[in-house]
Amino acid sequence: MSDFIISVIKCKKMYGKIDKTLRSSQLMDVKEVLRFADDLVFAKTGEHLEDLQEAILAGVWEGKKYSQIAEASYCSEGHVRNVASKLWKCLSNVLGEEVTQSNLRSTLGRRQVFIVSSNFGNDFLHIGNVNVCTDTQSPEVTNVRSQTPTPQPQQTPTQPHIDLGDAPEIFSFYDRTPALATLQTWILQERCRLIALLGISGIGKTTLAVRLLDQIKTNFDYVIYRSLRFSPTLNATLTNLLQIFSEKTDIPQNIETQISQLINYLRQYRCLIILDDVQMLFSSGQLAGQYRSGYEDYPLFFKLIAEVCHNSYLILNSWKKLRKIAKLERENTPVRSLVLGSLGIAAKEILREHKLSDEDTWDTLINTYQGNPLWLEYTATMIQELFGGSVSDFLECDAVILSESLQAELDQQFQRLTQQELAIMIQLANENEPIALPQILQAMPLSPSNLLNGMESLGNRLLLDAKGNGKTTFFSLNTVLKKYVKNRYTI
Ligand SMILES: Nc1ncnc2c1ncn2[C@@H]1O[C@H](COP(=O)(O)OP(=O)(O)O)[C@@H](O)[C@H]1O
Ligand SMILES: [Mg+2]
């Protein structure tokens, strides 16, 4: 008996079992539909569904009109109709029967059998393609039988292509459970294409991002990390990224073509890309948010990643807020930002690693150094070297002591400030209590607009603490920054 006939007989037997199961099973929910359709299309074309195609499928499945889907997807109804028409053709082709907007539920509902089928052992799974057990058997079955099993796109059974460039290896990682959960939800469930991960230097952005890559890598075809610490031009960054996808093809020189080629790859594959140290694209000595000369095309690239439909995700790490991204961030857009704060009590593990003593005083140490892992590492090293590891002795010595390494770390951030920002920092370091804008204005020889711009810029650099009482906002510096400003710019 030929392979084909054996397959058909096996299928028929299976079909009987499945049919019973099917009768007792529930209708697919929208997530299953998307996954099912994506598997089908991937098996046939080697490409995953794009975001808009998924939005159309989900919308139609839930009984929405094209106009509603268009509105929710920020594109024209005509565009939705075009994409939908191609999608129905593709699905019809894959399923061997006509799929339309009006029969989608009934057609896919019947095909639920093939999802249920995965309960019925490997033989069936090997055949594992809807063509095998469709009502209209065709010689295509034999071809399918001889093919290697179809990869399941969501779980990426083949290893993802991982290119972490010069990402640091993570030896210890503590907590960050809420931040990891938020990022995972934004990426895997809410499909946010552009995410800014923000926080002062040393707070743990790189560590968190690399940990996230490791945790969710199996959902992707490509997992990529690149640091922009040496301020590459957009051309250099795009060339570098394009080479990962295709070493052999010539990389275009023109930025526009490079971007469109990259977006094609981002559509074709599920990619998770981290660009770290984005702050290096900004000018020193100018208010926060000014891109360096020659780097002005980066924000356009980021905007396109957010706005164009594709299947990939870009995380941008920066120690200052990205204003243009903040502008794109609205409830219904696939853009988010997360500001990383103190590591909290998990930072005790860092102190433990450094073999410090007097555990009852560790909370004070962590609070003083803002739960910043890097600041705590530097301080713990100093405590170990100069105080034999005794945190109490260290705390008794002075309320805040900054090691040279910690100050050198902060130098890098302060070197980027404008004169007026520095003057504001010095003023705030001088204050014993948090202070409101009118009082700062009174105390400083700055025009209101210069003061406001300076304050806004410092806020974007995440250097200010702000607390409100409902009516007025009061500003201050945290203990470490206050001490640093006093040490470096003696008043
Ligand atoms: N969650 C964490 N658990 C353990 N160590 C951490 C954690 N986050 C950061 N660190 C440590 O703190 C230091 C600074 O972290 P890093 O990720 O480089 O900060 P950033 O990228 O924000 O400047 C690194 O030495 C890192 O090992
Ligand atoms: Mg970093």
XYZ file of C-alpha atoms and ligand atoms in Angstrom:
519
model
C 0.000 0.000 0.000
C 1.349 3.433 -0.808
C 2.173 5.958 1.877
C -0.632 8.095 0.607
C -3.296 5.396 1.030
C -2.007 4.492 4.495
C -2.219 8.159 5.442
C -5.764 8.424 4.215
C -6.860 5.324 6.140
C -5.183 6.568 9.301
C -6.770 9.915 8.833
C -10.214 8.473 8.428
C -9.836 6.478 11.635
C -8.583 9.540 13.443
C -11.334 11.607 11.971
C -13.918 9.396 13.616
C -12.319 9.905 17.037
C -11.819 13.582 16.482
C -15.342 14.084 15.280
C -16.663 12.805 18.600
C -14.316 15.059 20.512
C -15.270 17.939 18.313
C -18.930 17.559 19.050
C -18.244 17.905 22.741
C -15.707 20.676 22.440
C -16.209 24.422 22.555
C -15.852 26.852 19.702
C -12.448 28.370 19.245
C -11.762 31.636 20.984
C -10.188 34.478 19.091
C -6.648 33.684 20.257
C -6.984 30.126 18.998
C -8.338 31.395 15.703
C -5.370 33.690 15.245
C -2.921 31.010 16.134
C -4.645 28.457 13.953
C -4.771 30.794 10.971
C -1.165 31.849 11.522
C -0.054 28.212 11.599
C -1.945 27.515 8.392
C -0.553 30.471 6.535
C 2.960 29.871 7.828
C 2.819 26.245 6.735
C 1.802 27.282 3.254
C 3.804 30.445 2.680
C 6.602 30.398 5.254
C 5.370 33.797 6.440
C 3.503 34.758 9.561
C 0.367 36.840 9.600
C 0.981 40.552 9.845
C -0.559 42.678 12.577
C -3.242 44.108 10.315
C -4.146 40.650 8.998
C -4.543 39.480 12.572
C -6.622 42.538 13.425
C -8.883 41.732 10.462
C -9.234 38.077 11.447
C -9.947 38.921 15.072
C -12.357 41.686 14.084
C -14.307 39.614 11.583
C -14.360 36.670 13.991
C -15.937 38.982 16.551
C -18.465 40.293 14.029
C -16.898 43.718 13.449
C -17.234 45.661 10.218
C -14.258 46.612 8.072
C -14.830 50.263 8.961
C -14.549 49.468 12.680
C -11.408 47.405 12.136
C -9.934 50.225 10.064
C -10.627 52.740 12.801
C -9.088 50.560 15.492
C -6.035 49.866 13.315
C -5.443 53.502 12.310
C -5.739 52.886 8.596
C -8.236 53.462 5.833
C -11.182 51.166 5.231
C -9.982 50.705 1.640
C -6.640 49.421 2.896
C -8.377 46.999 5.273
C -10.555 45.734 2.396
C -7.513 45.157 0.197
C -5.590 43.328 2.888
C -8.693 41.324 3.841
C -9.348 40.286 0.273
C -5.772 38.957 -0.054
C -6.086 37.249 3.314
C -9.320 35.434 2.337
C -7.648 34.300 -0.904
C -4.650 33.010 0.998
C -6.818 31.143 3.524
C -9.027 29.734 0.743
C -5.932 28.479 -0.965
C -4.603 26.864 2.188
C -7.903 25.293 3.232
C -8.990 24.199 -0.220
C -12.372 25.889 0.078
C -13.576 29.424 -0.247
C -13.122 31.595 2.833
C -14.887 34.934 2.949
C -15.718 37.587 5.485
C -19.173 36.074 5.935
C -18.234 32.391 6.216
C -15.050 32.755 8.280
C -16.635 31.558 11.517
C -18.287 28.532 10.011
C -15.266 27.524 7.932
C -12.682 27.866 10.681
C -15.113 26.517 13.255
C -15.349 23.284 11.285
C -11.591 23.177 10.986
C -11.268 23.208 14.745
C -10.970 19.502 14.236
C -7.365 20.047 13.324
C -6.563 21.792 16.554
C -8.254 18.991 18.454
C -6.226 16.618 16.301
C -3.046 17.418 18.181
C -4.389 15.191 20.992
C -4.171 12.156 18.754
C -0.557 11.195 18.626
C 2.406 11.730 16.436
C 1.242 9.932 13.336
C -1.447 12.428 12.870
C 0.721 15.329 13.860
C 3.279 14.296 11.276
C 0.680 14.642 8.646
C -0.187 17.662 10.746
C -1.356 19.922 7.947
C -4.971 20.699 7.227
C -4.639 19.499 3.670
C -4.442 15.922 4.836
C -7.836 15.581 6.318
C -9.825 18.034 4.326
C -12.947 16.654 2.743
C -11.402 17.158 -0.661
C -8.416 14.856 -0.509
C -5.852 15.663 -3.108
C -2.501 14.272 -4.263
C -0.979 17.163 -2.367
C -1.330 14.895 0.666
C 1.643 12.771 -0.372
C 3.776 15.846 -0.697
C 2.716 17.027 2.686
C 3.434 13.602 4.150
C 6.985 13.720 2.900
C 7.617 17.217 4.144
C 9.390 17.866 7.430
C 6.966 18.744 10.221
C 5.714 22.298 10.021
C 7.255 24.595 12.634
C 4.768 26.028 15.124
C 5.424 29.756 14.881
C 4.421 30.714 18.413
C 6.738 28.228 20.035
C 9.533 28.313 17.495
C 10.673 24.688 17.852
C 13.770 25.443 15.832
C 16.227 27.494 17.851
C 15.757 31.215 17.332
C 18.649 33.021 15.722
C 20.242 34.779 18.670
C 22.704 37.591 18.109
C 23.447 39.423 21.321
C 26.509 41.274 20.022
C 28.297 42.727 23.018
C 25.509 42.277 25.539
C 26.872 41.618 29.029
C 26.538 38.128 30.411
C 24.205 38.149 33.401
C 25.641 36.238 36.351
C 23.098 37.145 38.989
C 19.634 38.484 38.556
C 17.299 39.437 41.384
C 13.577 40.098 41.309
C 12.234 42.629 38.793
C 9.234 40.332 38.630
C 6.667 43.120 38.010
C 8.803 44.805 35.332
C 9.415 41.496 33.561
C 5.717 40.658 33.690
C 4.769 44.070 32.300
C 7.238 43.832 29.437
C 6.148 40.295 28.617
C 2.499 41.339 28.536
C 3.220 44.335 26.347
C 5.130 42.186 23.880
C 3.458 38.791 23.856
C -0.122 39.811 24.537
C -0.574 43.446 23.615
C 1.907 43.269 20.743
C 3.481 46.639 21.439
C 5.981 47.161 18.685
C 7.991 49.904 20.351
C 8.906 49.985 24.024
C 11.130 52.454 25.818
C 12.830 51.091 28.925
C 13.967 54.108 30.911
C 15.885 54.725 34.098
C 18.895 56.450 35.567
C 22.264 54.895 34.815
C 22.968 51.775 36.877
C 19.335 51.064 37.729
C 19.406 47.807 35.723
C 17.976 48.459 32.239
C 20.564 46.423 30.365
C 20.390 43.568 32.845
C 16.603 43.494 32.713
C 16.456 43.654 28.933
C 18.957 40.816 28.507
C 17.060 38.752 31.063
C 13.825 39.403 29.197
C 15.397 38.269 25.921
C 16.421 35.037 27.551
C 12.994 34.479 29.070
C 10.931 34.953 25.948
C 13.376 34.073 23.170
C 11.502 30.949 22.119
C 8.652 33.096 20.832
C 10.875 34.615 18.173
C 12.771 33.796 15.028
C 15.423 36.436 15.719
C 16.599 37.825 19.043
C 19.020 40.708 18.712
C 20.841 43.047 21.110
C 22.922 46.021 20.054
C 24.339 48.841 22.141
C 24.524 52.338 20.691
C 27.185 53.326 23.253
C 29.602 54.424 20.517
C 26.881 56.494 18.870
C 26.659 54.742 15.488
C 24.837 56.627 12.760
C 21.458 55.238 11.708
C 23.112 54.063 8.510
C 25.643 52.027 10.518
C 22.959 50.592 12.817
C 20.703 49.578 9.937
C 23.598 48.051 7.989
C 24.523 46.066 11.078
C 20.956 44.838 11.578
C 20.431 43.976 7.917
C 23.607 41.890 7.911
C 22.117 39.676 10.600
C 19.239 38.741 8.315
C 21.190 38.296 5.166
C 24.960 38.260 5.077
C 25.118 37.648 1.372
C 22.851 40.296 -0.106
C 24.250 43.718 -0.821
C 23.176 46.162 1.819
C 21.703 49.291 0.273
C 23.347 52.594 1.207
C 20.250 54.712 1.046
C 18.572 55.053 4.458
C 15.075 54.850 3.024
C 15.807 51.560 1.246
C 17.579 50.237 4.319
C 14.551 50.994 6.492
C 12.124 49.415 4.063
C 14.327 46.322 3.729
C 14.543 46.016 7.503
C 10.795 46.422 7.884
C 10.328 43.640 5.342
C 12.435 41.365 7.537
C 10.480 42.483 10.585
C 7.338 41.413 8.761
C 8.724 38.167 7.508
C 10.162 37.083 10.871
C 9.214 37.583 14.471
C 12.091 39.570 15.851
C 12.832 40.971 19.264
C 15.451 43.692 19.027
C 17.002 45.676 21.840
C 18.839 48.890 21.109
C 20.623 49.847 24.313
C 22.204 53.157 25.355
C 19.948 55.242 23.137
C 20.924 58.284 25.249
C 24.187 58.347 23.291
C 22.284 59.670 20.283
C 21.572 62.922 22.109
C 23.697 66.040 22.263
C 25.794 66.912 25.251
C 25.450 70.390 26.689
C 21.999 70.917 25.208
C 18.602 70.485 26.790
C 17.504 66.853 26.928
C 15.952 65.498 23.761
C 18.132 67.182 21.100
C 19.525 64.543 18.775
C 23.195 65.007 17.854
C 23.808 66.516 14.492
C 23.718 63.707 11.906
C 21.443 61.586 14.091
C 18.138 63.302 13.409
C 16.850 60.398 11.296
C 16.728 58.022 14.276
C 13.387 59.346 15.595
C 11.840 58.840 12.168
C 13.065 55.236 12.170
C 11.601 54.665 15.651
C 8.316 56.215 14.544
C 8.110 53.904 11.537
C 8.764 50.874 13.731
C 5.821 51.967 15.849
C 3.458 52.819 13.034
C 4.064 50.336 10.221
C 2.496 46.864 10.460
C 5.012 44.094 11.137
C 5.537 41.163 13.489
C 8.473 42.380 15.527
C 9.328 44.350 18.640
C 11.917 47.005 19.369
C 12.979 47.884 22.910
C 14.925 51.100 23.385
C 16.953 51.478 26.582
C 17.805 54.985 27.634
C 18.682 56.933 30.743
C 16.614 59.842 29.542
C 13.034 59.973 28.371
C 12.426 59.791 24.638
C 10.071 62.672 23.974
C 9.103 61.684 20.461
C 8.170 58.225 21.696
C 6.197 59.660 24.587
C 4.202 61.554 21.940
C 3.345 58.333 20.112
C 2.286 56.641 23.325
C -1.487 56.523 23.628
C -3.794 53.837 24.906
C -4.523 52.352 21.503
C -1.090 52.616 19.974
C 1.482 49.806 20.186
C 3.940 52.054 22.005
C 4.779 51.963 25.718
C 7.433 53.144 28.104
C 8.497 51.782 31.437
C 10.549 53.736 33.957
C 12.643 51.405 36.061
C 12.972 52.334 39.730
C 14.594 50.942 42.857
C 15.385 47.238 42.998
C 13.825 47.339 46.484
C 14.568 44.731 49.099
C 15.874 42.338 46.434
C 18.965 44.558 46.486
C 19.837 42.817 49.762
C 21.068 39.933 47.637
C 23.671 42.249 46.133
C 24.850 43.183 49.651
C 24.892 39.497 50.560
C 27.019 38.758 47.484
C 29.489 41.348 48.742
C 29.527 39.606 52.138
C 28.469 42.697 54.087
C 27.400 42.397 57.729
C 24.803 44.105 60.025
C 21.811 42.971 58.014
C 19.443 45.001 60.215
C 20.893 48.196 58.685
C 20.701 47.103 55.057
C 17.301 48.709 54.466
C 18.790 52.107 55.348
C 21.698 51.525 52.981
C 19.368 50.470 50.157
C 17.110 53.491 50.683
C 20.019 55.901 50.815
C 21.403 54.577 47.538
C 17.938 54.552 45.942
C 17.895 50.787 45.411
C 20.181 51.430 42.430
C 22.078 48.147 41.914
C 25.170 49.782 40.453
C 25.372 52.465 43.163
C 24.950 49.724 45.749
C 27.630 47.574 44.138
C 30.132 50.450 44.223
C 29.218 51.289 47.803
C 29.314 47.666 48.934
C 32.814 47.330 47.476
C 33.897 50.413 49.411
C 32.305 49.113 52.624
C 34.081 45.816 52.199
C 37.433 47.472 51.495
C 37.361 50.252 54.101
C 34.963 49.069 56.808
C 35.629 45.336 56.794
C 32.082 44.814 55.492
C 30.335 46.545 58.427
C 27.367 48.538 57.134
C 26.710 50.091 60.589
C 30.251 51.493 60.789
C 29.876 52.875 57.288
C 26.515 54.518 58.031
C 27.822 56.013 61.268
C 30.674 57.639 59.423
C 28.462 59.930 57.362
C 24.889 59.866 56.098
C 26.025 59.444 52.474
C 29.470 58.660 51.166
C 30.100 58.353 47.442
C 32.929 56.204 46.183
C 35.090 57.603 43.381
C 33.659 55.022 40.961
C 30.135 56.148 41.761
C 31.070 59.793 41.274
C 32.818 58.971 37.997
C 29.650 57.236 36.849
C 27.605 60.327 37.670
C 30.199 62.596 36.006
C 29.193 61.071 32.683
C 25.598 62.154 33.162
C 26.398 65.584 34.534
C 28.810 66.343 31.695
C 25.806 66.336 29.396
C 23.893 69.038 31.298
C 23.573 72.652 30.139
C 24.829 75.471 32.365
C 21.274 76.360 33.343
C 20.437 72.740 34.236
C 23.573 72.574 36.365
C 22.638 75.834 38.111
C 19.202 74.366 38.940
C 20.775 71.168 40.275
C 23.093 73.222 42.493
C 20.142 75.271 43.750
C 18.142 72.122 44.550
C 21.136 70.493 46.258
C 21.258 73.555 48.517
C 17.666 73.197 49.674
C 16.873 71.239 52.807
C 13.255 70.623 51.816
C 11.500 69.949 48.507
C 10.742 73.275 46.837
C 8.075 74.564 44.426
C 8.742 76.373 41.147
C 7.926 79.918 42.341
C 10.477 79.587 45.151
C 13.124 78.267 42.763
C 12.401 81.184 40.469
C 12.785 83.630 43.337
C 16.063 82.095 44.376
C 17.661 81.980 40.918
C 18.578 84.589 38.341
C 16.776 82.696 35.559
C 13.883 83.829 33.379
C 10.690 81.792 33.907
C 10.996 80.208 30.470
C 14.641 79.239 31.013
C 13.756 77.770 34.377
C 10.805 75.814 33.009
C 12.822 74.461 30.085
C 15.651 73.511 32.402
C 13.308 71.784 34.857
C 11.556 69.904 32.083
C 14.851 68.776 30.659
C 16.115 67.598 34.068
C 12.837 65.740 34.521
C 13.377 64.027 31.179
C 16.833 63.030 32.329
C 15.160 61.426 35.363
C 17.319 63.501 37.716
C 14.524 65.197 39.680
C 12.226 63.878 42.385
C 8.792 65.487 42.215
C 5.983 65.253 44.744
C 2.636 66.998 44.544
C 0.070 67.900 47.191
C -2.751 68.154 44.664
C -2.134 71.827 43.876
C 1.600 72.389 43.886
C 4.523 70.223 42.819
C 7.627 70.209 44.981
C 11.020 69.282 43.562
C 14.085 67.819 45.206
C 17.193 65.733 44.533
C 17.662 62.267 45.932
C 20.328 61.815 48.601
C 22.996 60.518 46.219
C 22.581 63.257 43.604
C 22.479 65.894 46.322
C 25.727 64.656 47.788
C 27.330 64.363 44.365
C 26.419 67.947 43.412
C 27.742 69.195 46.743
C 30.989 67.257 46.342
C 31.641 68.198 42.746
C 30.343 71.739 42.602
C 31.268 72.899 46.103
C 28.881 75.534 47.254
N 17.961 42.712 38.830
C 19.274 42.705 39.093
N 19.809 41.713 39.842
C 21.140 41.702 40.107
N 21.998 42.636 39.677
C 21.516 43.646 38.922
C 20.144 43.729 38.602
N 19.958 44.820 37.847
C 21.166 45.387 37.704
N 22.100 44.685 38.344
C 23.528 45.012 38.401
O 23.668 46.423 38.460
C 24.647 46.893 37.561
C 24.043 47.915 36.632
O 23.055 47.293 35.832
P 22.819 47.722 34.327
O 21.803 46.788 33.793
O 24.103 47.842 33.596
O 22.197 49.174 34.507
P 21.795 50.229 33.388
O 21.778 49.524 32.092
O 20.477 50.751 33.805
O 22.864 51.289 33.446
C 25.207 45.671 36.852
O 26.421 45.324 37.433
C 24.198 44.572 37.111
O 24.806 43.350 37.270
Mg 22.922 49.861 30.396
